[in-house]
Coordinates of C-alpha atoms in Angstrom, one line a residue:
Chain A
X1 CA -16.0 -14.7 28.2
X2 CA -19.2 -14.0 26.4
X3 CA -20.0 -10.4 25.6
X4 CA -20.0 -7.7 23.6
X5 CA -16.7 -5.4 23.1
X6 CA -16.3 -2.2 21.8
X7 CA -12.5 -1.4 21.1
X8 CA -10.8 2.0 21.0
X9 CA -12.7 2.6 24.4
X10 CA -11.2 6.3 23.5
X11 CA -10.4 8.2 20.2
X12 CA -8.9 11.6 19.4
X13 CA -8.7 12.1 15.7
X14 CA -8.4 14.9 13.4
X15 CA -11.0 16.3 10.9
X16 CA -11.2 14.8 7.6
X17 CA -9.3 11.6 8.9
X18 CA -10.7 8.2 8.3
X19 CA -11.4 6.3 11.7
X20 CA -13.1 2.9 12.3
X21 CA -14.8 1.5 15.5
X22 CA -14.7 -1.8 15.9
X23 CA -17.7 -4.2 17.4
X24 CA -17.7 -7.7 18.1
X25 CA -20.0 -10.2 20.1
X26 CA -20.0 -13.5 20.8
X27 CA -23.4 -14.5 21.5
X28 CA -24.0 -15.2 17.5
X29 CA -26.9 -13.0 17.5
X30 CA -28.1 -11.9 14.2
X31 CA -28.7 -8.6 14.9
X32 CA -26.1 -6.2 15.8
X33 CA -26.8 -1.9 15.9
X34 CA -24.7 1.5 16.2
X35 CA -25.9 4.3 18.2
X36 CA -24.6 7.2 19.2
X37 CA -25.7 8.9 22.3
X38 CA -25.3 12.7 22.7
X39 CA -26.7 15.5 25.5
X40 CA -30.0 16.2 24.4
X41 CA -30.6 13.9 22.3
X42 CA -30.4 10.7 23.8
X43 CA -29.5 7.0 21.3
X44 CA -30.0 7.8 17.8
X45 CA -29.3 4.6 15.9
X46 CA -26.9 4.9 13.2
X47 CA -27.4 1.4 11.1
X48 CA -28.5 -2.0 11.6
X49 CA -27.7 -5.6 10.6
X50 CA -30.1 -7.9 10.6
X51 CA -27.6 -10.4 9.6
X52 CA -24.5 -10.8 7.8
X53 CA -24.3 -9.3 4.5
X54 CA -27.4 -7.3 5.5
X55 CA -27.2 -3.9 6.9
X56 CA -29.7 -0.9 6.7
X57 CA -29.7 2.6 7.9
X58 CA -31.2 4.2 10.6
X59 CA -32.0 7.6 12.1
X60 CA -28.8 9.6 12.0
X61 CA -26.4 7.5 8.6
X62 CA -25.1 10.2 6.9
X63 CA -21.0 10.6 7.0
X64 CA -21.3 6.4 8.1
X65 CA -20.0 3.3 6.6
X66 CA -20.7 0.0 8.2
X67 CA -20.1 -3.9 6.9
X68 CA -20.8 -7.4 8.3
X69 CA -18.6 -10.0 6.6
X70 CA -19.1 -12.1 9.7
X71 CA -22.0 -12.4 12.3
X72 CA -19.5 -11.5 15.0
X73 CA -18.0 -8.7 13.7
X74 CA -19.6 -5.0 13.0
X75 CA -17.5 -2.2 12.4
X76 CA -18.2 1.4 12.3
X77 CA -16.5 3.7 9.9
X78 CA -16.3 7.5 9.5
X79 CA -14.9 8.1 6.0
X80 CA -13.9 12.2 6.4
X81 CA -14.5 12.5 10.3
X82 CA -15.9 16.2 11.4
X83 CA -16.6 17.8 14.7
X84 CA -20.0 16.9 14.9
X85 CA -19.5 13.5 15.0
X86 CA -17.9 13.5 18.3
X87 CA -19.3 11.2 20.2
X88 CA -19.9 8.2 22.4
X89 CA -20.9 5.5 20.4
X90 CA -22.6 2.0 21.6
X91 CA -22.9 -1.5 19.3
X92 CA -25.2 -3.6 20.5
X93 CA -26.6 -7.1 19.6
X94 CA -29.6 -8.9 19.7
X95 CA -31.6 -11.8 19.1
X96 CA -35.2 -11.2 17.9
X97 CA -36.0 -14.4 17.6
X98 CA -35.9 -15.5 21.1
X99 CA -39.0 -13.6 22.5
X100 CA -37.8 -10.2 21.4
X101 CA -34.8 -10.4 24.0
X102 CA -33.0 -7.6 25.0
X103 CA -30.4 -6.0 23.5
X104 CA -26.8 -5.8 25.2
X105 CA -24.4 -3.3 24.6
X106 CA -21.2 -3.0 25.0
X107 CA -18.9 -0.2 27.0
X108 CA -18.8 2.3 24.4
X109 CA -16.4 4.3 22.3
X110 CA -15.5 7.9 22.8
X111 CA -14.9 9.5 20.3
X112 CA -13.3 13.0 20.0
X113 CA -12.6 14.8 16.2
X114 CA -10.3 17.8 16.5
Chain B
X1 CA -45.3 8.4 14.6
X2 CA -44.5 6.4 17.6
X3 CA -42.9 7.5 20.9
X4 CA -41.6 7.2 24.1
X5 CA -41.7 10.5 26.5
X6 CA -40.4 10.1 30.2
X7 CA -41.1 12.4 32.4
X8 CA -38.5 14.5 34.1
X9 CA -34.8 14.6 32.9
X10 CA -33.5 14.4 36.1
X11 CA -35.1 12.7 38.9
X12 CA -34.3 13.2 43.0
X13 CA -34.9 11.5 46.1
X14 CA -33.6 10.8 49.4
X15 CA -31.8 7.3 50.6
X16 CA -34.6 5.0 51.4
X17 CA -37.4 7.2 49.8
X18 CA -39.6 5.3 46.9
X19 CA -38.3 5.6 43.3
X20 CA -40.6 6.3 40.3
X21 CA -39.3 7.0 36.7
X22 CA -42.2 7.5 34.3
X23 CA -42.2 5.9 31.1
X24 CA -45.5 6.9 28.6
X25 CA -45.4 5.3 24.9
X26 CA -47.8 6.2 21.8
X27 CA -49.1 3.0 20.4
X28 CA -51.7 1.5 18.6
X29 CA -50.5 -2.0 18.8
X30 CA -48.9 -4.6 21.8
X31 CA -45.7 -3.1 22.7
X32 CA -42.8 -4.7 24.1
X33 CA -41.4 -2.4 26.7
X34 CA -37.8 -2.4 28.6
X35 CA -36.1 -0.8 31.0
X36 CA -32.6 0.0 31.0
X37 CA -29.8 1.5 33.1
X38 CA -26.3 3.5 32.0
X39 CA -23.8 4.0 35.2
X40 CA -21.3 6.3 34.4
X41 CA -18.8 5.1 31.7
X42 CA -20.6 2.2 31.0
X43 CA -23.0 0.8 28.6
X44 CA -26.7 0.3 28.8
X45 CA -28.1 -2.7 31.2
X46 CA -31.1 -4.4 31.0
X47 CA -33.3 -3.7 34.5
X48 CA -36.3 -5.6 33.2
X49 CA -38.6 -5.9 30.5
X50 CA -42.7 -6.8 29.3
X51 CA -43.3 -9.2 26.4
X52 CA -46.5 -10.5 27.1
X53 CA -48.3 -12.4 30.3
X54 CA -48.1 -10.7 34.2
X55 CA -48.2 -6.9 34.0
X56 CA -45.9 -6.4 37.0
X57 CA -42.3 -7.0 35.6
X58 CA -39.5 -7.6 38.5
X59 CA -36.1 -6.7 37.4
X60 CA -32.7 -6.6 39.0
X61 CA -31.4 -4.5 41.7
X62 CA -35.3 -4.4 43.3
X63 CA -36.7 -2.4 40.4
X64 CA -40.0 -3.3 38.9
X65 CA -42.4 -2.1 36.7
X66 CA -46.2 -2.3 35.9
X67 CA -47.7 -2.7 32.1
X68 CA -50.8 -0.2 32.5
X69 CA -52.5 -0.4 29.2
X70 CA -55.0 1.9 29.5
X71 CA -52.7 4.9 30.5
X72 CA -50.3 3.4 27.9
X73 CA -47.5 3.8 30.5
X74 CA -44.9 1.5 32.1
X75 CA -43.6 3.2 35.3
X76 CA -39.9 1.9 37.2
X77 CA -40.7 1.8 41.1
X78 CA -38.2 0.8 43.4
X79 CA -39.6 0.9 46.9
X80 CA -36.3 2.2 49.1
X81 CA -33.3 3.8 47.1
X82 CA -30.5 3.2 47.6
X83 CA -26.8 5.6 46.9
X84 CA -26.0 2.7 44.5
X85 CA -29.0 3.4 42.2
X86 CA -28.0 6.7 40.9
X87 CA -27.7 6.7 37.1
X88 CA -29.6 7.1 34.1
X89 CA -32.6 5.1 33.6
X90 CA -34.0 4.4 29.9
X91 CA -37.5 2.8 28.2
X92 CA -37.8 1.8 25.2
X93 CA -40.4 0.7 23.0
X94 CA -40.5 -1.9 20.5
X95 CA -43.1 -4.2 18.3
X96 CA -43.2 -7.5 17.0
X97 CA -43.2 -6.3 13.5
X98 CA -40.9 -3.7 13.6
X99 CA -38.0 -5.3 12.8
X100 CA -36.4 -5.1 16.1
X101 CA -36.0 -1.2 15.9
X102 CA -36.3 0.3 19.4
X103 CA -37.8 3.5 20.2
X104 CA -36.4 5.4 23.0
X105 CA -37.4 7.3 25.8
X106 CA -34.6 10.5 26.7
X107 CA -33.6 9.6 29.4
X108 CA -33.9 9.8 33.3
X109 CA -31.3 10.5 35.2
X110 CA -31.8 9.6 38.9
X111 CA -30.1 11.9 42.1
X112 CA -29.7 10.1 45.7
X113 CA -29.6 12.4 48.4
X114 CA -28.2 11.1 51.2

């Protein structure tokens, strides 16, 4: 099926530890996002693709690492996870070209550093 | 800077009473403007959104919205709500030349009283 999935749908990790969320979609849209959404703040966005082998930062990057070998895929990756990046975090893609469309977004990830 | 404010965190009305989410963007240029729902657990759904053309926008679920330029606002109105509706209702902002990054409103989240 077509869509946009997010896998773990949970995480517990420990602080300091490396974890990576995983993104893909299968739409071939060329852009693809990370954003985390907390109480109070609402989505921040995280980074942004604009297409493979382009990424750029957004609000909230710091303590982030992302890559897009392939237009499907966009992972997440927290090099030395701490408490304040617990989280629910939501990839979405989307294709600009085609009358600014919408975005879709997958089920989320939630994330919980220990 | 740019913005999106909606008016009222949390939102209540009884089953079968009129729904309206406020939406209010700073702009000096034609926005594009969306509308988008979270239930619980879930990522966020398209309701409906305003590119260019008819200023009333029908969306799913019997939501709709109205571009009003001069008040630079872009209220959700559902005319008889329904237990089903309750969640968390988002606008967004975005404009053709700014490389597809959304701006987004905090959040709504809508009560149904029975």
């Amino acid at each position: 099926d077509a869509g946009i999935t997010q896998s773990p749908r949970y995480k517990i990790t420990e602080t300091g530890r490396q974890v990576t969320l995983m993104c893909h979609q299968t739409w071939s849209h060329s852009y693809m996002f990370w954003y985390r959404q907390d109480l109070g703040h609402g989505l921040r966005l995280i980074y942004y693709s604009a297409a493979a082998d382009i990424t750029d930062k957004g609000e909230v990057p710091d303590g982030y690492v992302v890559s897009r070998s392939k237009t499907e895929n966009f992972p997440l990756t927290l090099e030395s996870a701490t408490r304040s990046q617990t989280s629910v975090y939501f990839c979405a893609s989307g294709d600009r070209g085609r009358n600014n469309s919408p975005l879709h977004f997958g089920n989320g990830t939630r994330l919980t550093v220990t | 800077a740019q913005s999106v404010t909606q008016l009222g965190s949390h939102v209540s009305v009884s089953e079968g009473a009129l729904v309206l989410l406020r939406c209010n963007y700073s702009s000096s240029v034609p926005p594009y403007l969306f509308w988008y729902v979270q239930y619980p657990n879930q990522g966020l759904q398209l309701l409906l959104k305003y590119t260019t053309g008819a200023t009333l926008v029908k969306g799913i679920n019997g939501f709709e919205a109205e571009f009003k330029k001069s008040e630079t606002s872009f209220p959700l109105t559902k005319p008889s709500a329904h237990i089903s509706a309750a969640a968390e209702y988002f606008c967004a902002v975005t404009y053709m030349d700014s490389n597809y990054q959304l701006i987004w409103g905090a959040g709504t989240k809508l009560i149904i009283k029975p």
